[in-house]
Structure formats: C-alpha cells, structure tokens
PDB file of N, CA and C in Angstrom:
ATOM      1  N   UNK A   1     229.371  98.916 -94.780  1.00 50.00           N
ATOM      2  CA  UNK A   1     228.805  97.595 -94.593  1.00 50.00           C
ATOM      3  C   UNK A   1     229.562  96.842 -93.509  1.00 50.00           C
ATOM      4  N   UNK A   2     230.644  96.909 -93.757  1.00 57.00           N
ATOM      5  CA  UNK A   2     232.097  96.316 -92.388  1.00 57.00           C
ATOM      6  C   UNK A   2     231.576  96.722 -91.075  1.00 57.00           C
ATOM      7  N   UNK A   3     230.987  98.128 -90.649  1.00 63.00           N
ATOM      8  CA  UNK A   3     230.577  98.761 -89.138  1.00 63.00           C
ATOM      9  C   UNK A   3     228.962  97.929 -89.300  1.00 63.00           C
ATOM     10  N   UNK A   4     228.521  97.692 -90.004  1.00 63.00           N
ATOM     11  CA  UNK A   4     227.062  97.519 -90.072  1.00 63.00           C
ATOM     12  C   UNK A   4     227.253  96.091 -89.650  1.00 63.00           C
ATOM     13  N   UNK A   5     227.862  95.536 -90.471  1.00 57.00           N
ATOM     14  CA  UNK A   5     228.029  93.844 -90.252  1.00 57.00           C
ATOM     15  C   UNK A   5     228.314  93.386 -88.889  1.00 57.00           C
ATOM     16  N   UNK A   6     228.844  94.383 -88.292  1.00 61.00           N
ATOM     17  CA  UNK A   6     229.700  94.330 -87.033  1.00 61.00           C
ATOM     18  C   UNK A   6     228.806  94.697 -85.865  1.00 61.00           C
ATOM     19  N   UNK A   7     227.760  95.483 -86.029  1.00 66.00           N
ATOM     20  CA  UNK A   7     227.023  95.672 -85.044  1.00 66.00           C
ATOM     21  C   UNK A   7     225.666  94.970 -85.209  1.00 66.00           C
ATOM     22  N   UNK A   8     225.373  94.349 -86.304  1.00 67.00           N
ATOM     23  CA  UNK A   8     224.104  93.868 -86.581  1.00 67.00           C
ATOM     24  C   UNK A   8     223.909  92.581 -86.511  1.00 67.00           C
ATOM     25  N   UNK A   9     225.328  91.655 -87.248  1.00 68.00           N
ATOM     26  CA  UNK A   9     225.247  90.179 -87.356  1.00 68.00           C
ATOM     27  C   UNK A   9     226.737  90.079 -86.423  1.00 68.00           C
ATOM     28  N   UNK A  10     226.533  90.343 -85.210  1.00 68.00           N
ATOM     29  CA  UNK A  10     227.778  89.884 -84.513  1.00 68.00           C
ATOM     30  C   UNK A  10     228.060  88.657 -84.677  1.00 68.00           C
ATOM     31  N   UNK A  11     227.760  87.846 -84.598  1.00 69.00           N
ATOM     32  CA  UNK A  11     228.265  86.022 -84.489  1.00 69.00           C
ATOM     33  C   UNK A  11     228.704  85.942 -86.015  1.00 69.00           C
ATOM     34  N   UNK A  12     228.302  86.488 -86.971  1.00 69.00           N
ATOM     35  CA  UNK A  12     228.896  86.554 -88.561  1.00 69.00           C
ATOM     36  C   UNK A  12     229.933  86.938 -88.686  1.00 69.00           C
ATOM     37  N   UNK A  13     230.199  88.808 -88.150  1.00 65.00           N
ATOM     38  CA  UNK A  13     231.303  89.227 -88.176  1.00 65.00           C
ATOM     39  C   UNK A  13     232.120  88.342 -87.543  1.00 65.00           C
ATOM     40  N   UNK A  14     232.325  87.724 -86.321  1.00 71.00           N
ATOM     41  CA  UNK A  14     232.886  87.401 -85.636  1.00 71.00           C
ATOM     42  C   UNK A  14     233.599  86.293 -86.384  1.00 71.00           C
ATOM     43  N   UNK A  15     232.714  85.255 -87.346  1.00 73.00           N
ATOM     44  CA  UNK A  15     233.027  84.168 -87.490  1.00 73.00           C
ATOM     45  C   UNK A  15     234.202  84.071 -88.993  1.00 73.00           C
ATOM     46  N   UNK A  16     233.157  85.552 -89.683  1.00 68.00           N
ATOM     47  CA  UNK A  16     234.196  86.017 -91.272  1.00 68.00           C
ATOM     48  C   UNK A  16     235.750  86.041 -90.156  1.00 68.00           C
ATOM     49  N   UNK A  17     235.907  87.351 -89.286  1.00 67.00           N
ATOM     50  CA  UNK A  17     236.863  87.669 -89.193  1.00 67.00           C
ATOM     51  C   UNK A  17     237.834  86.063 -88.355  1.00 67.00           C
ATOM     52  N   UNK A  18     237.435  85.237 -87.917  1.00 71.00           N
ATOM     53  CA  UNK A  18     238.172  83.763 -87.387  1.00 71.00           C
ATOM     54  C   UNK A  18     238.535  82.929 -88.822  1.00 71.00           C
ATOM     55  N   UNK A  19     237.553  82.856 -89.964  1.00 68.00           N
ATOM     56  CA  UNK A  19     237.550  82.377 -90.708  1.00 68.00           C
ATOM     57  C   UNK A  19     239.455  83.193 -92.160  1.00 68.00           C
ATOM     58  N   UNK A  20     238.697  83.983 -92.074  1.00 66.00           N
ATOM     59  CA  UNK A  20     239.276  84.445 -93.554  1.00 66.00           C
ATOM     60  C   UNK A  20     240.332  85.591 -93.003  1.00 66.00           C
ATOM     61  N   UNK A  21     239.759  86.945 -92.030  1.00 62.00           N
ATOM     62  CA  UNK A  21     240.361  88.231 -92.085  1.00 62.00           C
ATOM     63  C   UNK A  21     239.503  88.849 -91.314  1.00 62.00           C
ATOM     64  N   UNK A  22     239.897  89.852 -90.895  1.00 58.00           N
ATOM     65  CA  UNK A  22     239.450  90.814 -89.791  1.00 58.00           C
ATOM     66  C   UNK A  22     239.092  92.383 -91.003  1.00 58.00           C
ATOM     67  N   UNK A  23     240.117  92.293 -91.763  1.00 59.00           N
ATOM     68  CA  UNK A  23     240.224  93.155 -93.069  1.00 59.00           C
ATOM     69  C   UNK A  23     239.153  92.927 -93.983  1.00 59.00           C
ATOM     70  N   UNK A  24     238.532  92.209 -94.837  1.00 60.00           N
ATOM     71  CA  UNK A  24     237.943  92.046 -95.070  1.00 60.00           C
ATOM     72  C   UNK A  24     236.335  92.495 -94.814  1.00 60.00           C
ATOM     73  N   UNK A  25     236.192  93.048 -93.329  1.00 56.00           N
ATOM     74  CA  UNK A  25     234.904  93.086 -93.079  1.00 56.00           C
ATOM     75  C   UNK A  25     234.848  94.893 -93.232  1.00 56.00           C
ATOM     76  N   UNK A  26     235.976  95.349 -93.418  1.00 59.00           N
ATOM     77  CA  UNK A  26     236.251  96.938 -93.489  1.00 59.00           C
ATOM     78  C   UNK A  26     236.175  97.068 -95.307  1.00 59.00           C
ATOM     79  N   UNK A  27     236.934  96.341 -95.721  1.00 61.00           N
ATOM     80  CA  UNK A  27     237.383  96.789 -97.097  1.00 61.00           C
ATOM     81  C   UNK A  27     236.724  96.224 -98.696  1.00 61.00           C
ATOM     82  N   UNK A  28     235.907  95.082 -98.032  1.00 58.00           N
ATOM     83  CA  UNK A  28     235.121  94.556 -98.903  1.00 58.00           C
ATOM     84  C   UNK A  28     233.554  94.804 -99.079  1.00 58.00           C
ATOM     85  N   UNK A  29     232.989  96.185 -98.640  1.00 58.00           N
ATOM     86  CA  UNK A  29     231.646  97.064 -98.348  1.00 58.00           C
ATOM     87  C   UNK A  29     230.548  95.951 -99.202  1.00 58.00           C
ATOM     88  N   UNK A  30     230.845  96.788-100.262  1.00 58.00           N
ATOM     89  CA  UNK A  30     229.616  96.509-101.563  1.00 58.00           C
ATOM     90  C   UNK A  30     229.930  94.836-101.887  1.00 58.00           C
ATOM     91  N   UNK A  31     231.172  93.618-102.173  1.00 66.00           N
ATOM     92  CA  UNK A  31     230.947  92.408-102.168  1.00 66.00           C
ATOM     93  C   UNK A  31     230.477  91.284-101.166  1.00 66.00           C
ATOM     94  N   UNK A  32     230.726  92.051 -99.504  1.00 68.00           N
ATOM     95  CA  UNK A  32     229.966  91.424 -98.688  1.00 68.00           C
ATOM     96  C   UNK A  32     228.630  91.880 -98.536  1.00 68.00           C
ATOM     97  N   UNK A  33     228.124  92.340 -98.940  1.00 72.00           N
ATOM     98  CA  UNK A  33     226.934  92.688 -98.712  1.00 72.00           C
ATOM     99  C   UNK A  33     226.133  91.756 -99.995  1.00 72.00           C
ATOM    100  N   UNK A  34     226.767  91.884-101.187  1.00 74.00           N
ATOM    101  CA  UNK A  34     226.484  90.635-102.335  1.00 74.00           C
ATOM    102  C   UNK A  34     226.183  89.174-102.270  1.00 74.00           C
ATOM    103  N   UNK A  35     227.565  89.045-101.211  1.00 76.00           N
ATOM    104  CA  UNK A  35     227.535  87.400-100.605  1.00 76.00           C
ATOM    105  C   UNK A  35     225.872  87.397 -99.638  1.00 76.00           C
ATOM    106  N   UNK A  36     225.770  88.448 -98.957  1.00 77.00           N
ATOM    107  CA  UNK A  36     224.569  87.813 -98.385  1.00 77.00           C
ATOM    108  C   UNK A  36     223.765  88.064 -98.707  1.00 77.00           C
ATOM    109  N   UNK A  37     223.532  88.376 -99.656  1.00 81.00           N
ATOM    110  CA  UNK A  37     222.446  88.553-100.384  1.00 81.00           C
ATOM    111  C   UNK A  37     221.488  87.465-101.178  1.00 81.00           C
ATOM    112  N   UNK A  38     223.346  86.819-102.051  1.00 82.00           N
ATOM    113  CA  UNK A  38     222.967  85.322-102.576  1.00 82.00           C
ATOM    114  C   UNK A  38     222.797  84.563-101.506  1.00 82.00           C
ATOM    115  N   UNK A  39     223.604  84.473-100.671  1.00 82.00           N
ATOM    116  CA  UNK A  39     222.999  83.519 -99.193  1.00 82.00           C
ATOM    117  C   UNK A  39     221.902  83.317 -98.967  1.00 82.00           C
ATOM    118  N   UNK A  40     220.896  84.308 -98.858  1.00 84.00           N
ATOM    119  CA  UNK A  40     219.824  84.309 -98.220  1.00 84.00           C
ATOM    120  C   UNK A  40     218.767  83.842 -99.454  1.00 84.00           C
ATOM    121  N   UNK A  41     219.349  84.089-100.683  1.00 86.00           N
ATOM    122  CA  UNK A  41     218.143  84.242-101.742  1.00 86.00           C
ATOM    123  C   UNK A  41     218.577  82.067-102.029  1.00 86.00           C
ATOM    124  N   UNK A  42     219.705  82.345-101.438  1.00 86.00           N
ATOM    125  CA  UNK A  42     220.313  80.438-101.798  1.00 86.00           C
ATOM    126  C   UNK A  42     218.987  79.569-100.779  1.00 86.00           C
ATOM    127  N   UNK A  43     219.335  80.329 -99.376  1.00 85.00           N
ATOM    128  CA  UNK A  43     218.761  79.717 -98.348  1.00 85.00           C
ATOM    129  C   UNK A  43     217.297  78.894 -98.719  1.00 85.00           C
ATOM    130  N   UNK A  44     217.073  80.764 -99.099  1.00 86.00           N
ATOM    131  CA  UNK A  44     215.059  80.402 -99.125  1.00 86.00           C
ATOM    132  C   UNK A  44     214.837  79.671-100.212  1.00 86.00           C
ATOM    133  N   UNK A  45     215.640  79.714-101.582  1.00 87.00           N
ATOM    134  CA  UNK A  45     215.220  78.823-102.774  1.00 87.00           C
ATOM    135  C   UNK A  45     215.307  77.357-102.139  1.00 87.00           C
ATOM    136  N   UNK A  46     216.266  77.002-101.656  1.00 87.00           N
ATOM    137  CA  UNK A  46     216.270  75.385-100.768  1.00 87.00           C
ATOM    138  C   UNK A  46     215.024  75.136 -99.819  1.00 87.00           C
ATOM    139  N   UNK A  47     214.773  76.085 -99.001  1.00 87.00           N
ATOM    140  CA  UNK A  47     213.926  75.973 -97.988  1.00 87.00           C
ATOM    141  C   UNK A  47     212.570  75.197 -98.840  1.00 87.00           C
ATOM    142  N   UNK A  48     211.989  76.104-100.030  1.00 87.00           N
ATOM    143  CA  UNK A  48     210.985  76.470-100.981  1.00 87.00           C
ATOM    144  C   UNK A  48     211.372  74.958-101.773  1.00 87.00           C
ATOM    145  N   UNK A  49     212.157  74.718-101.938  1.00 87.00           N
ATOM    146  CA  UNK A  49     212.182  73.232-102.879  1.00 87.00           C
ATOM    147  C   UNK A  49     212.206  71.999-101.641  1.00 87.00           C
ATOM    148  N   UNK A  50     212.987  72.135-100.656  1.00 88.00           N
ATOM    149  CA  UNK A  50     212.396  70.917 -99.452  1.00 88.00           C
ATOM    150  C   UNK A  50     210.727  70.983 -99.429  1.00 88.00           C
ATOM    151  N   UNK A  51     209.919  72.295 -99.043  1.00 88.00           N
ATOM    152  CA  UNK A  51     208.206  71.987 -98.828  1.00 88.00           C
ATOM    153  C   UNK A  51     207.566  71.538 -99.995  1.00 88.00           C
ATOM    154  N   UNK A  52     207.977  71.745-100.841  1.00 89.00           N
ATOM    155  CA  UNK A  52     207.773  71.236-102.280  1.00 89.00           C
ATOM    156  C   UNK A  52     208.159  70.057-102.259  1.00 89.00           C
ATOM    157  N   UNK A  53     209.109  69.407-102.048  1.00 88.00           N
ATOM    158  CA  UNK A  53     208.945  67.970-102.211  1.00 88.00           C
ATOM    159  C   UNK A  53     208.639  67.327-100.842  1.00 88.00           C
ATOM    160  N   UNK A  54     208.380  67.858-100.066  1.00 88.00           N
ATOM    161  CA  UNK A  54     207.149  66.998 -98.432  1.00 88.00           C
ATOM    162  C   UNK A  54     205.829  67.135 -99.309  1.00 88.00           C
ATOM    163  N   UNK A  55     205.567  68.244 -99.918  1.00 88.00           N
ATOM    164  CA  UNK A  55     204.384  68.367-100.429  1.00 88.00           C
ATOM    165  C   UNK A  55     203.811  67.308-101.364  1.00 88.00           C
ATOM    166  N   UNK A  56     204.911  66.850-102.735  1.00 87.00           N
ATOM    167  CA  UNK A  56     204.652  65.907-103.082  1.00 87.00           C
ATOM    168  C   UNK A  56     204.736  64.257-102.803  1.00 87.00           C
ATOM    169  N   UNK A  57     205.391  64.713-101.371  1.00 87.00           N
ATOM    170  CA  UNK A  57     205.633  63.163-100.589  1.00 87.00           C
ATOM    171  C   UNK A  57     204.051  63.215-100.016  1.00 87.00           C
ATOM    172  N   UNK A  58     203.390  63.902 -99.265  1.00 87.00           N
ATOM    173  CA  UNK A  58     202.457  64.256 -98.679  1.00 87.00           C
ATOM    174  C   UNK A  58     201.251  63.459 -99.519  1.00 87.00           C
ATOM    175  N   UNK A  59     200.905  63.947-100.794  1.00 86.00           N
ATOM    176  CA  UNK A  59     200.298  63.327-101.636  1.00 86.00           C
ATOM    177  C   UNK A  59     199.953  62.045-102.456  1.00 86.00           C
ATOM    178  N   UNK A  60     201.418  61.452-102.303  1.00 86.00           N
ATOM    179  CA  UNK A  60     201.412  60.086-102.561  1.00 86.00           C
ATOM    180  C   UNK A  60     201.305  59.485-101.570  1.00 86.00           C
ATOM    181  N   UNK A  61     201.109  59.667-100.069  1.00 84.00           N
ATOM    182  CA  UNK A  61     200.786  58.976 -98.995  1.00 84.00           C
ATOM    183  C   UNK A  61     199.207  58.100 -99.457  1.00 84.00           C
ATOM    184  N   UNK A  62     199.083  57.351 -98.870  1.00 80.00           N
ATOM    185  CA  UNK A  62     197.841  56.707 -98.661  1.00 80.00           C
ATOM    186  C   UNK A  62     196.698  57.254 -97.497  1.00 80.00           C
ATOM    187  N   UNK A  63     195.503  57.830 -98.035  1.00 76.00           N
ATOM    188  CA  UNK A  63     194.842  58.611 -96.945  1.00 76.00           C
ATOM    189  C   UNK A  63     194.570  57.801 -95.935  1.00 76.00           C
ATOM    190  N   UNK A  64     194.618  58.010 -94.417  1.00 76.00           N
ATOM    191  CA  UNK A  64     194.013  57.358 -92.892  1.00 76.00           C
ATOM    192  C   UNK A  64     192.768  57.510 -93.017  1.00 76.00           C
ATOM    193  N   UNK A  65     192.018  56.480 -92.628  1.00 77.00           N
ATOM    194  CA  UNK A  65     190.453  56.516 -92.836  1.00 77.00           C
ATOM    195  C   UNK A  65     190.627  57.305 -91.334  1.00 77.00           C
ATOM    196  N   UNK A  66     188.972  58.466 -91.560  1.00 76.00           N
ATOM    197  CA  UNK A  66     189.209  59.092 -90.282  1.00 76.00           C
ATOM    198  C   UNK A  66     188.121  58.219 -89.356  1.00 76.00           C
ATOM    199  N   UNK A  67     188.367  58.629 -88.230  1.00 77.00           N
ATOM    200  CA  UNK A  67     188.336  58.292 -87.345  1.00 77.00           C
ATOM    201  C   UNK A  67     186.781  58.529 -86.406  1.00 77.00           C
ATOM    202  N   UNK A  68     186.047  58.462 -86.124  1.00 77.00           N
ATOM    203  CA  UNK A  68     184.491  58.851 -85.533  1.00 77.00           C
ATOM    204  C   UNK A  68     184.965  58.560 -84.334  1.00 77.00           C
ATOM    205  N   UNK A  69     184.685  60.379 -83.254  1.00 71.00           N
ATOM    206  CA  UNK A  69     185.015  59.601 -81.802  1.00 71.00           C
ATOM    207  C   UNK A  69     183.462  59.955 -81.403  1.00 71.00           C
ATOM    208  N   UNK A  70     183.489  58.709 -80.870  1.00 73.00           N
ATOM    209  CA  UNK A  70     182.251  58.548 -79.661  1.00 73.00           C
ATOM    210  C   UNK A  70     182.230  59.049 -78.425  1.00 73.00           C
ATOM    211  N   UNK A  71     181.423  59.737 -78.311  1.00 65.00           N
ATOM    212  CA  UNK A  71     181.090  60.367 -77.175  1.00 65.00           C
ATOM    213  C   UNK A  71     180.101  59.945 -76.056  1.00 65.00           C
TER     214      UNK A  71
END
C-alpha cells in the first residue's frame, strides 16, 4: 500500500510523509489503506447531508412567479 500510495496519490504521500513520517507510508500497509477508506466514506456521508439540507432549504423557499417572455 506504502509503493501504491506513493505512486498513485503523490501530493498525499508527500504530505503523510511532511506531516507524521516517511516510515509510516512503508510499514503501516493494511491501516493506511483503512484511514482512507473512512475518509472517503466520511467525505461523501457530509457531501450527501450538505444536498440534503440545500434540498430542504430549497423547499421552504417561496416559489418566483414565472415569468412569460414576449416575443
């Protein structure tokens, strides 16, 4: 996962190894691969609850009378 991480999410690797360890991206296979896993499943559950609540903002709006264009 450490060689994979490294050639796939360069700006990640790059940023684990500034952040924490350079070690880490070799020796921690199967728990980094965990972390992004929840990451991503974190991401999209947020993403999925923001359109959900535009959605219910959306609805309590007051409708715009439309508009007739003349031609």
């Amino acid at each position: 996962m450490g060689r994979v991480l490294c050639e796939r999410e360069k700006y990640l690797a790059k940023e684990i190894s500034r952040q924490v360890g350079e070690h880490y991206l070799y020796n921690l296979n199967y728990p980094t691969r965990n972390l992004l896993d929840k990451a991503k499943k974190y991401i999209h559950a947020k993403s999925e609850r923001i359109m959900f609540v535009k959605g219910m903002l959306s609805l309590l709006e007051e409708p715009k009378p439309k508009q007739i264009a003349n031609f």
